[in-house]
Amino acid sequence: MAPRPLQPSHQFIGGNLATNAGGPSCLKYGVTRHWVLGVRAVLGTGKEIRTGSLSHKDVAGYDLTGLLVGSEGTLGILTEATLRLAPIPEARGTVVATFPSLEDAALAVQQVRQAGITPEAMEFMDGATLSAVDDAFSLGLQNVQALLLVGLSGHRLAVAQETQDVYRLLEKGSLRVDLGLEKNEIERLWLARRSAFGSLARRAGNLWVEDISVPLSSLATMVRKIDLIAQKHDLLVATLGHAGDGNLHPQFSLRGEPDEEDRIKEAIEEIVSLAVSLGGTLTGEHGVGQEKRDLLPSALDQGAYKTMEEIKKVFDPLGIMNPGKVL
Amino acid sequence: MAPRPLQPSHQFIGGNLATNAGGPSCLKYGVTRHWVLGVRAVLGTGKEIRTGSLSHKDVAGYDLTGLLVGSEGTLGILTEATLRLAPIPEARGTVVATFPSLEDAALAVQQVRQAGITPEAMEFMDGATLSAVDDAFSLGLQNVQALLLVGLSGHRLAVAQETQDVYRLLEKGSLRVDLGLEKNEIERLWLARRSAFGSLARRAGNLWVEDISVPLSSLATMVRKIDLIAQKHDLLVATLGHAGDGNLHPQFSLRGEPDEEDRIKEAIEEIVSLAVSLGGTLTGEHGVGQEKRDLLPSALDQGAYKTMEEIKKVFDPLGIMNPGKVL
């Protein structure tokens, strides 16, 4: 009984699998790991292994696929992956709302999810981000303090109804809400969101990008505290993120001031510590890498961290796989 | 920075987590592992570890949660789990169809999924199963050769439309298709499906239950081959399963005949071997346990199996966790 070589439905080599990548659509569709049926990997021992099968219901032994996906190249090099596919959603809709503050937008996000609606994405940007984005795209958002984009997808009838439902929910706490925007206007707003990092970097020259997650119930608190922590350390912060997942990207501008990097590091340690104490994580989707390697032990349960070290030794006894990263 | 103890949203101790349980609804909602945010576990070392966080986007280190879920108690004892919750679907619909054979039903299942529709569940039963079920529930299905239940769930407008779409797709290859059944009739059919194991056992006294998965494209082939393999070994087989996932439960009746168990074992080895060679797995949801322990090495890639053995040693160096199971 020789297992048949996997027939990969898609060849996909790189960072998405190595970091168990996230992004805006995880809210409805889950993270990368949920879509990987199996991988082929070369371990630090030089041995090649093949995990999983073509079945998404497969409980034959331990979940090596899930272990390799998201291991940031520190356990092995993925040379092939078999992905589960889903039909492209039939329809999409977008509701756009502005708020007096990012905290107000966070509360609105919570309200939408409490109403039992699961959009594909709920993305928000604060005033500092919008100002930089507006410099690049001239969207008339220069003085807006918070913008929320709610993207819905799925069956056309469901999307049509849910778009109305979200509109009505957002009418209350927002300054303005739109659902009937022209297609190209909507596309420009999503492009602006996707280009927020670039827009901020264009203005600041250099950015320090953070990546924490908190439970949705703590999102508004976290957003407020980020601003307070930045003020305390006399730093310029711009916050945006995948609000529906509680995944935030506060970004610190590097202005070439003395001891700036130290102050940013202190601020980040406070932000990460707060996120973890709220039940969240120090990295939602960008990974541990080099930058957060020293923060990881204190963010995790001690026994869990030790177990990860032991697993690393199994896959990579010589420590040659992406050395200096994660652990 | 001390990680906050997880606030479990639900206490859930037992087999569902240990086996990464499946069931009918995985087709739309995924397997158990996708819904576990973190666990607390006591390992074979006697140490307790806590994994994960309250965020479903969390890439801080390796996926110990996914490793422990589905490990059948062989890596540690789960003492707590934090689950991700989703809103209860607003609406449900069921389409019921009968076919000349289970193979025809399998082809219809493939057609529904090819049309881009993702029902919550697609369950089917063959004539032998239906006859036993009818003995217990008197549903007038005594001479039906194959019954397919398609359960749809989600937004009420989407469910209403998709129910019509599925009806129209099934009209072609089926003998009869219904979507307007009375609520209590539908409930009886789902109850009958859920009671199929019991109904078969009631008749046969003793059953040998199988649990393979194959890719959907091979479902019809697999169904036909199961019957041929049973005939070859002069065995009574009844097949039912989660057709939409390609997860089949052929069941062999034990009639107290000489060398019956040996013949069943031979048939199962052939079935398992075929499933694996088609890109599927020897266990879709029931786990490896004791029964399939000897079959596992030849069903998996050799290097993957060896890696699992090494992982077992990390979690349970003395081999005291559910000994004799899985590996």
XYZ file of C-alpha atoms in Angstrom, chain A residues 15-327:
313
model
C 5.963 33.494 2.699
C 2.227 32.929 2.800
C 2.654 29.343 3.940
C 5.759 29.957 6.040
C 4.029 32.635 8.099
C 0.511 31.126 8.097
C -0.444 34.427 6.510
C -3.496 36.383 7.481
C -4.811 39.507 5.785
C -8.253 41.099 5.649
C -10.351 38.078 4.609
C -9.523 35.802 7.575
C -12.569 37.093 9.397
C -14.840 34.991 7.222
C -12.492 32.521 5.543
C -9.949 31.641 8.251
C -6.158 31.696 8.138
C -3.831 30.100 5.572
C -3.289 26.971 7.688
C -6.975 26.023 7.342
C -6.579 25.753 3.576
C -3.481 23.554 3.413
C -4.207 19.852 2.955
C -0.619 18.719 2.854
C 2.939 19.778 2.167
C 6.226 18.389 1.002
C 9.118 19.707 3.064
C 12.843 19.246 3.388
C 13.753 19.206 7.079
C 16.948 20.298 8.762
C 18.013 16.655 8.778
C 18.152 16.768 4.987
C 15.227 14.338 4.821
C 12.178 15.091 2.737
C 8.764 14.371 4.196
C 5.259 14.476 2.760
C 2.326 15.277 5.025
C -1.455 15.163 4.724
C -3.570 13.916 1.847
C -6.166 15.232 -0.588
C -8.919 14.902 2.064
C -9.741 17.759 4.400
C -11.066 15.164 6.835
C -7.893 13.262 7.635
C -6.961 12.206 11.165
C -4.178 9.762 10.330
C -1.539 10.668 12.913
C -0.324 14.048 14.122
C -0.886 17.342 12.297
C 2.541 17.861 10.753
C 1.020 20.055 8.051
C -0.217 22.576 10.606
C 3.131 22.463 12.366
C 5.151 23.240 9.233
C 2.760 25.941 8.013
C 3.590 29.024 10.067
C 6.980 27.767 11.246
C 8.752 30.561 9.335
C 11.194 28.211 7.672
C 12.695 27.174 11.000
C 11.556 23.531 10.825
C 11.944 22.875 7.127
C 11.686 24.312 3.641
C 8.306 23.811 2.028
C 8.816 22.635 -1.529
C 5.193 21.873 -2.391
C 1.762 22.473 -0.939
C -1.678 21.111 -1.711
C -4.393 23.636 -1.041
C -8.078 23.252 -0.466
C -10.051 25.446 -2.838
C -13.398 27.170 -2.432
C -15.674 28.701 -5.039
C -15.098 32.417 -5.612
C -17.872 34.307 -3.793
C -20.727 35.130 -6.140
C -21.159 38.712 -4.946
C -19.428 41.438 -2.973
C -20.620 44.576 -1.223
C -18.912 47.365 0.692
C -20.213 49.692 3.374
C -18.041 52.711 4.207
C -18.380 54.710 7.414
C -16.501 57.523 9.131
C -16.277 58.005 12.903
C -15.149 60.684 15.359
C -12.363 58.344 16.522
C -10.854 54.917 15.871
C -12.232 53.844 19.238
C -15.770 54.625 18.024
C -15.086 52.616 14.879
C -13.875 49.706 17.038
C -17.113 49.739 19.018
C -19.104 49.709 15.763
C -17.133 46.675 14.559
C -18.007 44.874 17.757
C -21.677 45.743 17.207
C -21.725 44.288 13.695
C -20.297 40.997 14.901
C -22.641 40.891 17.878
C -25.528 41.161 15.409
C -24.410 37.778 14.031
C -23.088 39.149 10.740
C -19.732 37.816 9.516
C -18.361 40.104 6.805
C -15.392 38.979 4.738
C -13.377 41.914 6.067
C -13.687 44.861 8.437
C -10.753 47.214 7.944
C -10.134 50.514 9.670
C -7.657 53.386 9.522
C -7.120 56.245 11.968
C -6.698 59.965 11.183
C -2.900 59.794 10.886
C -3.121 56.937 8.392
C -5.891 58.634 6.414
C -3.929 61.855 6.166
C -0.975 59.988 4.643
C -3.259 57.988 2.351
C -4.949 61.194 1.228
C -1.581 62.719 0.356
C -1.129 59.851 -2.065
C -4.670 59.322 -3.366
C -6.596 62.612 -2.813
C -9.767 60.983 -1.537
C -11.014 63.969 0.457
C -10.253 62.150 3.722
C -7.680 64.657 5.018
C -9.657 65.568 8.130
C -11.419 62.278 8.757
C -10.454 60.784 12.134
C -11.479 57.182 11.421
C -12.658 55.268 8.372
C -14.196 51.792 8.442
C -14.553 49.608 5.359
C -16.867 46.627 5.717
C -16.566 44.131 2.874
C -19.270 41.504 2.497
C -19.116 38.488 0.224
C -21.055 35.344 -0.550
C -24.435 34.562 -2.078
C -25.799 37.619 -3.907
C -29.082 37.686 -1.960
C -27.309 37.365 1.383
C -24.794 40.077 0.476
C -27.555 42.459 -0.618
C -29.438 41.979 2.650
C -26.361 42.020 4.895
C -25.104 45.210 3.270
C -28.381 46.863 4.299
C -28.124 45.371 7.802
C -24.574 46.671 8.275
C -25.612 50.096 6.941
C -28.389 50.316 9.512
C -26.104 49.181 12.347
C -23.445 51.750 11.447
C -25.905 54.636 11.027
C -26.038 55.088 14.803
C -22.479 55.674 15.992
C -20.917 56.945 12.755
C -20.579 60.454 11.361
C -21.496 59.288 7.896
C -22.178 55.949 6.258
C -22.391 55.023 2.572
C -23.397 51.858 0.804
C -24.249 53.178 -2.624
C -20.783 54.358 -3.660
C -19.740 54.018 -7.285
C -17.697 50.914 -8.057
C -14.543 52.895 -8.849
C -14.911 54.926 -5.662
C -15.106 51.692 -3.629
C -12.117 50.271 -5.476
C -10.111 53.411 -4.687
C -10.926 53.093 -0.996
C -9.817 49.447 -0.891
C -6.700 50.374 -2.864
C -6.057 53.132 -0.340
C -6.373 50.615 2.495
C -3.998 48.224 0.784
C -1.586 51.079 0.145
C -1.690 52.468 3.684
C 1.761 51.092 4.577
C 3.241 52.580 1.432
C 1.491 55.920 1.938
C 2.775 56.192 5.499
C 6.301 55.208 4.478
C 6.172 57.746 1.624
C 5.571 60.463 4.182
C 7.720 59.251 7.072
C 10.621 57.778 5.168
C 10.892 54.957 7.664
C 8.264 53.078 9.631
C 8.206 50.577 12.455
C 5.226 48.296 11.809
C 3.551 46.441 14.666
C 1.224 43.433 14.454
C -0.740 42.519 17.559
C -4.118 40.835 17.960
C -6.614 41.207 20.781
C -10.053 39.697 21.354
C -12.731 41.848 19.740
C -14.159 42.758 23.143
C -10.870 44.542 23.924
C -10.354 46.238 20.568
C -11.615 49.688 21.596
C -9.518 49.614 24.784
C -6.424 48.564 22.855
C -6.861 51.308 20.268
C -7.153 53.971 23.003
C -4.158 52.626 24.914
C -1.955 52.601 21.817
C -2.478 56.358 21.459
C -1.719 56.921 25.160
C 1.451 54.833 24.998
C 2.633 56.739 21.898
C 1.983 60.090 23.616
C 3.843 58.966 26.714
C 6.940 58.181 24.647
C 6.524 61.268 22.434
C 6.070 59.199 19.294
C 4.036 59.618 16.115
C 1.776 56.611 15.686
C -0.668 55.712 12.931
C -2.977 52.760 13.536
C -4.816 50.641 11.025
C -5.786 47.019 10.916
C -8.070 44.099 10.390
C -10.568 45.335 12.933
C -12.977 42.412 12.644
C -10.218 40.034 13.783
C -8.856 42.383 16.455
C -5.586 42.430 14.484
C -3.949 45.865 14.742
C -0.989 47.425 12.958
C 0.160 50.492 14.872
C 3.026 52.097 12.953
C 5.645 54.383 14.371
C 7.271 57.014 12.175
C 11.033 57.268 12.420
C 11.889 60.960 12.267
C 15.623 60.647 12.853
C 15.378 61.965 16.420
C 17.867 60.956 19.120
C 16.960 57.865 21.185
C 13.885 57.445 18.942
C 14.465 53.749 18.375
C 14.763 53.097 22.089
C 11.511 54.933 22.752
C 9.777 52.945 19.988
C 11.086 49.687 21.443
C 9.778 50.635 24.878
C 6.387 51.592 23.440
C 6.193 48.329 21.517
C 7.039 46.287 24.588
C 4.189 48.003 26.415
C 1.775 47.446 23.538
C 2.733 43.784 23.143
C 2.522 43.201 26.876
C -0.929 44.768 27.010
C -2.157 42.720 24.015
C -0.955 39.483 25.628
C -2.475 40.373 28.993
C -5.821 40.974 27.242
C -5.697 37.395 25.923
C -4.244 38.363 22.545
C -0.912 37.767 20.876
C 2.307 39.597 20.030
C 1.980 38.675 16.381
C -1.266 38.150 14.543
C 0.005 37.495 11.048
C 3.486 38.868 10.362
C 5.338 36.291 12.428
C 8.005 36.305 15.118
C 11.057 36.490 12.885
C 14.084 38.166 14.357
C 12.450 41.259 15.788
C 10.132 39.509 18.249
C 12.336 36.554 19.051
C 13.379 38.018 22.406
C 9.799 38.917 23.297
C 8.384 35.469 22.539
C 9.397 33.571 25.722
C 7.614 35.977 28.028
C 4.535 36.130 25.763
C 4.036 32.365 25.828
C 3.422 29.846 28.526
C 6.837 28.604 29.686
C 6.063 24.922 29.116
C 4.693 25.643 25.646
C 7.850 27.558 24.739
C 10.023 24.700 25.971
C 7.981 22.209 23.948
C 8.523 24.345 20.845
C 12.273 24.227 21.454
C 12.119 20.426 21.638
C 10.094 20.258 18.419
C 12.650 22.476 16.733
C 15.338 19.941 17.704
C 13.356 17.092 16.123
C 13.046 18.857 12.776
C 16.350 20.691 12.786
C 18.852 19.116 15.182
C 21.762 21.173 13.811
C 19.926 24.495 13.953
C 20.540 25.278 10.305
C 16.964 26.147 9.241
C 16.479 29.927 9.164
C 18.783 30.379 12.166
C 18.184 33.259 14.546
C 14.459 33.347 13.856
C 11.415 32.557 16.050
C 13.063 30.648 18.936
